[in-house]
Short mmCIF file of C-alpha atoms and ligand atoms in Angstrom, two decimals:
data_model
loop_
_atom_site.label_atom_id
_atom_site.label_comp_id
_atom_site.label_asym_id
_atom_site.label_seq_id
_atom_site.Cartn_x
_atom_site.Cartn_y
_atom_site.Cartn_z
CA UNK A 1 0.00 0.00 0.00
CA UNK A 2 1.28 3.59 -1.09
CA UNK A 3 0.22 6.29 1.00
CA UNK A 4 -0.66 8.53 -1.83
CA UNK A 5 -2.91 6.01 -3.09
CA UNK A 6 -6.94 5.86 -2.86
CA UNK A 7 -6.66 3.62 0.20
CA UNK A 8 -3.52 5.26 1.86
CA UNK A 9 -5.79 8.81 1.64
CA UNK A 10 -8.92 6.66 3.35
CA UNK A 11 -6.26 5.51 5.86
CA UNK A 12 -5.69 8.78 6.61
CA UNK A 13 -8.96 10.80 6.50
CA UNK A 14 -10.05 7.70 9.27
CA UNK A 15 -7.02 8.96 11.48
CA UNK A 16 -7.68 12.24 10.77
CA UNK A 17 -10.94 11.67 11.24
CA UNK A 18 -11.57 14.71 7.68
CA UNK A 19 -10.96 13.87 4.44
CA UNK A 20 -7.44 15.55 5.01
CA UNK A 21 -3.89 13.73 4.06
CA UNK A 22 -1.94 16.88 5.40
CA UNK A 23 -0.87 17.35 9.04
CA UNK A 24 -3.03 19.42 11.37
CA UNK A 25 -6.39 19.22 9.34
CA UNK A 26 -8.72 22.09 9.95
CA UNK A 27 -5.88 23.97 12.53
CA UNK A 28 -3.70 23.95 9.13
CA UNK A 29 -5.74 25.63 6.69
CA UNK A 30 -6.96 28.38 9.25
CA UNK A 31 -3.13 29.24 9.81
CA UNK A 32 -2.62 29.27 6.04
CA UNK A 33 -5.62 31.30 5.58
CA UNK A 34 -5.55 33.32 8.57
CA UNK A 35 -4.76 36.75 6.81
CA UNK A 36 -6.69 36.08 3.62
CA UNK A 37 -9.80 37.81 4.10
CA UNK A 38 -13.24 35.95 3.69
CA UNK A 39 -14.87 36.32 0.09
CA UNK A 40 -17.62 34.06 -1.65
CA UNK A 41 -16.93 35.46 -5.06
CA UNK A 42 -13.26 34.63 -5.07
CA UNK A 43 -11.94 31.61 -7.49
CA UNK A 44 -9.45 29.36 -5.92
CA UNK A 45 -7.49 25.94 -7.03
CA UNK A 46 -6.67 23.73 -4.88
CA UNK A 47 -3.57 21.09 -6.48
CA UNK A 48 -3.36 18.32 -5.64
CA UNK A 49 -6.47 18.23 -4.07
CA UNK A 50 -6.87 14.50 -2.93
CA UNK A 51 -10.42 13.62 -1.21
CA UNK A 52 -11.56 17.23 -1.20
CA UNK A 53 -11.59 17.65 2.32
CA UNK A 54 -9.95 21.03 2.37
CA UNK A 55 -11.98 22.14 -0.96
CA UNK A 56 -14.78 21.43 0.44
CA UNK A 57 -13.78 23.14 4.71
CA UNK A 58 -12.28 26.84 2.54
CA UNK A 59 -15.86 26.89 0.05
CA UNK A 60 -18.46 25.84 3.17
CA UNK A 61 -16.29 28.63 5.80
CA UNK A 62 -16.35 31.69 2.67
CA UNK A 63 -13.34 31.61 1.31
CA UNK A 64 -14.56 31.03 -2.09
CA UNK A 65 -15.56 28.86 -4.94
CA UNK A 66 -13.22 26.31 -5.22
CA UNK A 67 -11.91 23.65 -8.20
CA UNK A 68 -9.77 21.00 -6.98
CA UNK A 69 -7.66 18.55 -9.51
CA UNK A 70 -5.34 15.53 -8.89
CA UNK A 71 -3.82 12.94 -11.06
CA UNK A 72 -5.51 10.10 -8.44
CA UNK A 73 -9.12 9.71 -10.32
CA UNK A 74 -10.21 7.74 -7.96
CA UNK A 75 -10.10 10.42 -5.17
CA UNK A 76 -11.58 12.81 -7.74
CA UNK A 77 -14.34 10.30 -8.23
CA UNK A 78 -14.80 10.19 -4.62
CA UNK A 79 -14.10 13.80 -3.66
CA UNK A 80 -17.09 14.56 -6.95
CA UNK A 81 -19.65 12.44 -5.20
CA UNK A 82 -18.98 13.69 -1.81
CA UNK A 83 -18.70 17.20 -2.48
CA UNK A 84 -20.92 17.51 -5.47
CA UNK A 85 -21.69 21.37 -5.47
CA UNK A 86 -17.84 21.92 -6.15
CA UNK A 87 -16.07 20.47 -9.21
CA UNK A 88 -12.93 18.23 -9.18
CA UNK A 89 -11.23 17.03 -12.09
CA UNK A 90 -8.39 14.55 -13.02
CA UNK A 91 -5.06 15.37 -13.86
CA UNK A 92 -1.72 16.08 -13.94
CA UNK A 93 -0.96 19.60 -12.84
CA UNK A 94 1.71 19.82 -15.85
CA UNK A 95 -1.00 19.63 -18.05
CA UNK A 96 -3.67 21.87 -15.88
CA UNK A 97 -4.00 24.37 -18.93
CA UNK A 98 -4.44 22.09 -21.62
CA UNK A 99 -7.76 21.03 -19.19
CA UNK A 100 -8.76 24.00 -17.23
CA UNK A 101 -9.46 27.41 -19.16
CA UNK A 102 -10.51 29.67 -16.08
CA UNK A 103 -7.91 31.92 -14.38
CA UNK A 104 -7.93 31.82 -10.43
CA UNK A 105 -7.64 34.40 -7.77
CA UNK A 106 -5.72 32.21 -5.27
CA UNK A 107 -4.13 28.95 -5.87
CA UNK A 108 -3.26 26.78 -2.95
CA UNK A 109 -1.40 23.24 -2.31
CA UNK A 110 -1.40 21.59 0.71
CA UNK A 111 1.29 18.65 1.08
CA UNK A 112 1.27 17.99 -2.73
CA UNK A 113 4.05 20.04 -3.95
CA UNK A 114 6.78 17.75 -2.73
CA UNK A 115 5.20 14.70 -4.62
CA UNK A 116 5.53 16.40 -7.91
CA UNK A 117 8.16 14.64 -10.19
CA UNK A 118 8.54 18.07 -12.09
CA UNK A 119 8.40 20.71 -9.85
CA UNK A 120 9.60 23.76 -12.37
CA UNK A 121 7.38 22.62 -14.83
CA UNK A 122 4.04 22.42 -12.19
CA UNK A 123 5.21 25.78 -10.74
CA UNK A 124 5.11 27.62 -14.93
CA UNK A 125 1.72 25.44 -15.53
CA UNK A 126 0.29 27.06 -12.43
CA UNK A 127 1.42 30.62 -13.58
CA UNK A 128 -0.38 29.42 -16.67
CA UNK A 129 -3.82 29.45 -14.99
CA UNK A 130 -3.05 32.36 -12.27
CA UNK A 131 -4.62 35.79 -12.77
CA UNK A 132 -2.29 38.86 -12.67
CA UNK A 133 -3.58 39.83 -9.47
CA UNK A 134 -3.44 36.24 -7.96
CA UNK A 135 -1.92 34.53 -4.82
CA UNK A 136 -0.29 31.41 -4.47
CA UNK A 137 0.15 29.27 -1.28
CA UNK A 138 2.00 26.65 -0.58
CA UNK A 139 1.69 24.32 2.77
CA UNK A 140 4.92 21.61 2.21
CA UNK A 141 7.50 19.92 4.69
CA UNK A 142 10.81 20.89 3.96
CA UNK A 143 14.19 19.76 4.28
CA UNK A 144 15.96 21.74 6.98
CA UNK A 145 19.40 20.61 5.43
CA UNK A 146 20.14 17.10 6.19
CA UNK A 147 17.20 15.09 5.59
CA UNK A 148 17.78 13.98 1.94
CA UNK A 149 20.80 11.87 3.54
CA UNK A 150 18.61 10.10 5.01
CA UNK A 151 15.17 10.16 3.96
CA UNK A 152 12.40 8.06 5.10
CA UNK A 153 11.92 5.38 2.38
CA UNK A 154 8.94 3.79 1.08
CA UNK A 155 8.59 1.10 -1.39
CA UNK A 156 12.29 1.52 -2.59
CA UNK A 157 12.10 5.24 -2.94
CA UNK A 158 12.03 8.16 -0.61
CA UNK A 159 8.20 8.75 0.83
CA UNK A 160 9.15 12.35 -0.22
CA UNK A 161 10.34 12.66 -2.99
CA UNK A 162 11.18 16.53 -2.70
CA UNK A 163 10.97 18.63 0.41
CA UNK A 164 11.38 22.40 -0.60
CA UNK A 165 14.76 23.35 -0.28
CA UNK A 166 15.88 26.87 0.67
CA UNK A 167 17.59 28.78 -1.83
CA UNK A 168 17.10 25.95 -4.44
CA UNK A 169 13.32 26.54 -3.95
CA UNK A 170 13.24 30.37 -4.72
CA UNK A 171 15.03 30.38 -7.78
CA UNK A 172 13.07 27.64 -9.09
CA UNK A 173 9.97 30.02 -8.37
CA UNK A 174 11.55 33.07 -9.87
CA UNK A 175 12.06 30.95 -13.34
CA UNK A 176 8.86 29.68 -13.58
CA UNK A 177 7.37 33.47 -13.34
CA UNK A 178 6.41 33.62 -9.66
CA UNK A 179 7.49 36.13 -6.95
CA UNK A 180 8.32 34.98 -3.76
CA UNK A 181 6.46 37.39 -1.19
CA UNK A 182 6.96 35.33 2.43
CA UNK A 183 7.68 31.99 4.13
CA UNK A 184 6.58 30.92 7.96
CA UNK A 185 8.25 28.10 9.18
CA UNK A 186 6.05 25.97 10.85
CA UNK A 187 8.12 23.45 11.85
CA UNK A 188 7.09 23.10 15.91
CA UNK A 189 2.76 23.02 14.78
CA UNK A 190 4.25 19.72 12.40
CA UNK A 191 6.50 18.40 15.13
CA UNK A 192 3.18 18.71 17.45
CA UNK A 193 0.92 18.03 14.76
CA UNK A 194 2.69 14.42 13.90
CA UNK A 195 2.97 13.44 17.68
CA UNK A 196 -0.50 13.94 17.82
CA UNK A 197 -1.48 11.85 14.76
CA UNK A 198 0.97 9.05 15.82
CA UNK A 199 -1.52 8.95 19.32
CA UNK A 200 -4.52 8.56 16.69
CA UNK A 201 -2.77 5.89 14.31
CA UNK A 202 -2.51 3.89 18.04
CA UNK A 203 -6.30 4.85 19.47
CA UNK A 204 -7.80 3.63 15.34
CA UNK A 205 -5.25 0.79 14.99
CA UNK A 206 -8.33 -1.53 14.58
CA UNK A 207 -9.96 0.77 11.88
CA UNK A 208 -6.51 0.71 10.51
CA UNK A 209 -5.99 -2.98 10.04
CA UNK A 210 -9.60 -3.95 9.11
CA UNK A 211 -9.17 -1.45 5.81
CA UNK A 212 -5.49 -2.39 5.19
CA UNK A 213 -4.46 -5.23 7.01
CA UNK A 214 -1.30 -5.41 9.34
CA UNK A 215 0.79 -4.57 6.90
CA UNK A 216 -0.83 -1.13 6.58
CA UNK A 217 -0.96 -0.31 10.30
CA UNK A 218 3.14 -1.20 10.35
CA UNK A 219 3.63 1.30 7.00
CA UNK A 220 1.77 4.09 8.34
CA UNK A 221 3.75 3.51 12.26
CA UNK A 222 7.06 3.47 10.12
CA UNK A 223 6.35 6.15 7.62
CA UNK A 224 4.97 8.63 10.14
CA UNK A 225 6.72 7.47 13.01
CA UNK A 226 10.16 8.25 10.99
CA UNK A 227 8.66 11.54 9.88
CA UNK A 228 7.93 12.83 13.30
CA UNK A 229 11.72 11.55 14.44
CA UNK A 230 13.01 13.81 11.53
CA UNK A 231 11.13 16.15 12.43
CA UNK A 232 12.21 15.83 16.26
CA UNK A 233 15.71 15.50 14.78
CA UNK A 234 15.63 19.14 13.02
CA UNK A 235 16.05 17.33 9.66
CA UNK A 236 12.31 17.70 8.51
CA UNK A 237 10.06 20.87 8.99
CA UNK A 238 6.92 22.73 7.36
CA UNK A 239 6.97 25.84 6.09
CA UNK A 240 4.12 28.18 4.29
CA UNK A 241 5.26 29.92 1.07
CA UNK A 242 3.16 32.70 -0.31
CA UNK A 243 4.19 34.13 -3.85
CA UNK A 244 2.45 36.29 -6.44
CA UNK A 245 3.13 36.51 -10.46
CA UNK A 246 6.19 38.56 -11.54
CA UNK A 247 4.99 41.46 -13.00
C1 LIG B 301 -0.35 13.98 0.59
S1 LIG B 301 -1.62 14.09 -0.59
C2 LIG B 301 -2.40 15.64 -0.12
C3 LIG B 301 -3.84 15.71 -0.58
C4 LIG B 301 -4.61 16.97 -0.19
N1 LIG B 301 -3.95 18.18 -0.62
C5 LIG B 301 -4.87 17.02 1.28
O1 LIG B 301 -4.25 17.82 1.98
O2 LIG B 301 -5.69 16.24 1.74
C6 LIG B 301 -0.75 14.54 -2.07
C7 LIG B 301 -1.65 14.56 -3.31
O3 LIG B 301 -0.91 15.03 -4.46
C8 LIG B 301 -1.40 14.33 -5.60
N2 LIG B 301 -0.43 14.45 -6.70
C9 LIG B 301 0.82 13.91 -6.75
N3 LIG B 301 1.42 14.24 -7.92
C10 LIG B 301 0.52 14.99 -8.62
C11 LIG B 301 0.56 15.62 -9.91
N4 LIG B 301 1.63 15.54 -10.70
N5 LIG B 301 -0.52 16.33 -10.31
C12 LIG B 301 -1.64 16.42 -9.51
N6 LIG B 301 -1.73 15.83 -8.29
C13 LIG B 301 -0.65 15.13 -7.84
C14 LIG B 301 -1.59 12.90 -5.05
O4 LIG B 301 -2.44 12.10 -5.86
C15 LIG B 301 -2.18 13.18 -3.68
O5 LIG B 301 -3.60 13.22 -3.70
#
């Protein structure tokens, strides 16, 4: 079982109890949000979006109107039936203009950017679909300098496949046409937000194993378990990035 797969993400919305595979759930988007002002008319994309949970908690608490794609289609399947007065579609986020021909106000990704195999390439597809006046957000772990020598490993390759990096990360923004306009690390809300999921994982371990066996109980104590030691180790952290469109 991947993580990033259908039933990983139902592994995780039952520990999260929220259809939420990013650490601290509903705490997490208020703190991303928490100086974006309220506004039903605004357009937003949300990458990456998984199950929908946080499409669904931003539209239903005024943030906006939101569309949310990922290149899972079954979670888009499910996140579409669950959520069915917003609209979710499948694909790659490389592609996202070749599908999509609206231009958003805000764009936001929570815990998806580090999965992305092309990261420049998502970043100029995004400007793609961005309105001048736009915002983008990103919620993401990132490597506080020694974690790629050791990253947590899963299935023969590393769980995350790309942490932001300082200094690699902003340049890699300013190419693909974005403006880098503040980052907040985060790091002690994940370091308290994992310990507190790894008490969950223990309290739903029966939910756990009757949807994924034993084997999926041991992957998710291993996978998060090493994440929060990283973490605990100062190799791992979360940051927010906010950026806007060169101009
Ligand atoms: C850890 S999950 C986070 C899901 C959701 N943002 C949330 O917080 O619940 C990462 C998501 O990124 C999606 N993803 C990975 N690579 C992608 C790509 N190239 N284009 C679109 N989505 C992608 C995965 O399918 C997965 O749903």
């Amino acid at each position: 079982m991947r993580m990033n797969s259908f039933i990983g993400k139902k592994i995780l919305s039952i520990i999260r109890n929220g259809n939420y595979a990013h650490p601290g759930e509903e705490e997490a988007i208020e703190l991303t949000f928490r100086n974006i002002p309220k506004d039903k008319n605004r357009l937003m994309l949300d990458i990456g979006c998984g199950r929908g949970g946080t499409a669904h908690y931003l539209h239903t608490h005024g943030w906006g109107n939101v569309v949310g794609v990922d290149i899972d289609s079954e979670s888009i399947h499910y996140a579409n039936q669950q959520y069915a007065s917003l609209d979710f579609f499948a694909c790659n986020i490389v592609d996202i203009s070749k599908s999509i021909e609206r231009k958003f106000d805000l764009l936001y990704l929570f815990n998806s950017f580090y999965a992305f195999d092309n990261q420049l390439a998502a970043l100029e597809s995004l400007r793609k679909v961005a309105k001048a006046s736009s915002t983008l957000h990103i919620f993401d772990y990132i490597d506080l300098g020694d974690y790629f020598k050791e990253p947590i490993i899963e299935a023969g390759a590393p769980f995350l496949p790309h942490p932001l990096k300082n200094g690699h990360f902003e340049n890699m923004m300013g190419k693909a046409g974005w403006s880098l306009s503040k980052t907040t690390d985060i790091t002690l809300k994940y370091e308290q937000w994992y310990s507190q999921f790894m008490t969950k994982v223990h309290q739903k371990h029966k939910e756990i194993i009757e949807i994924g066996g034993e084997d999926a109980m041991e992957t998710v104590c291993r996978l998060y378990g090493g994440l929060l030691e990283s973490i605990q180790k100062g190799m791992l952290g979360g940051v927010i990035v906010e950026a806007k469109p060169k101009q």
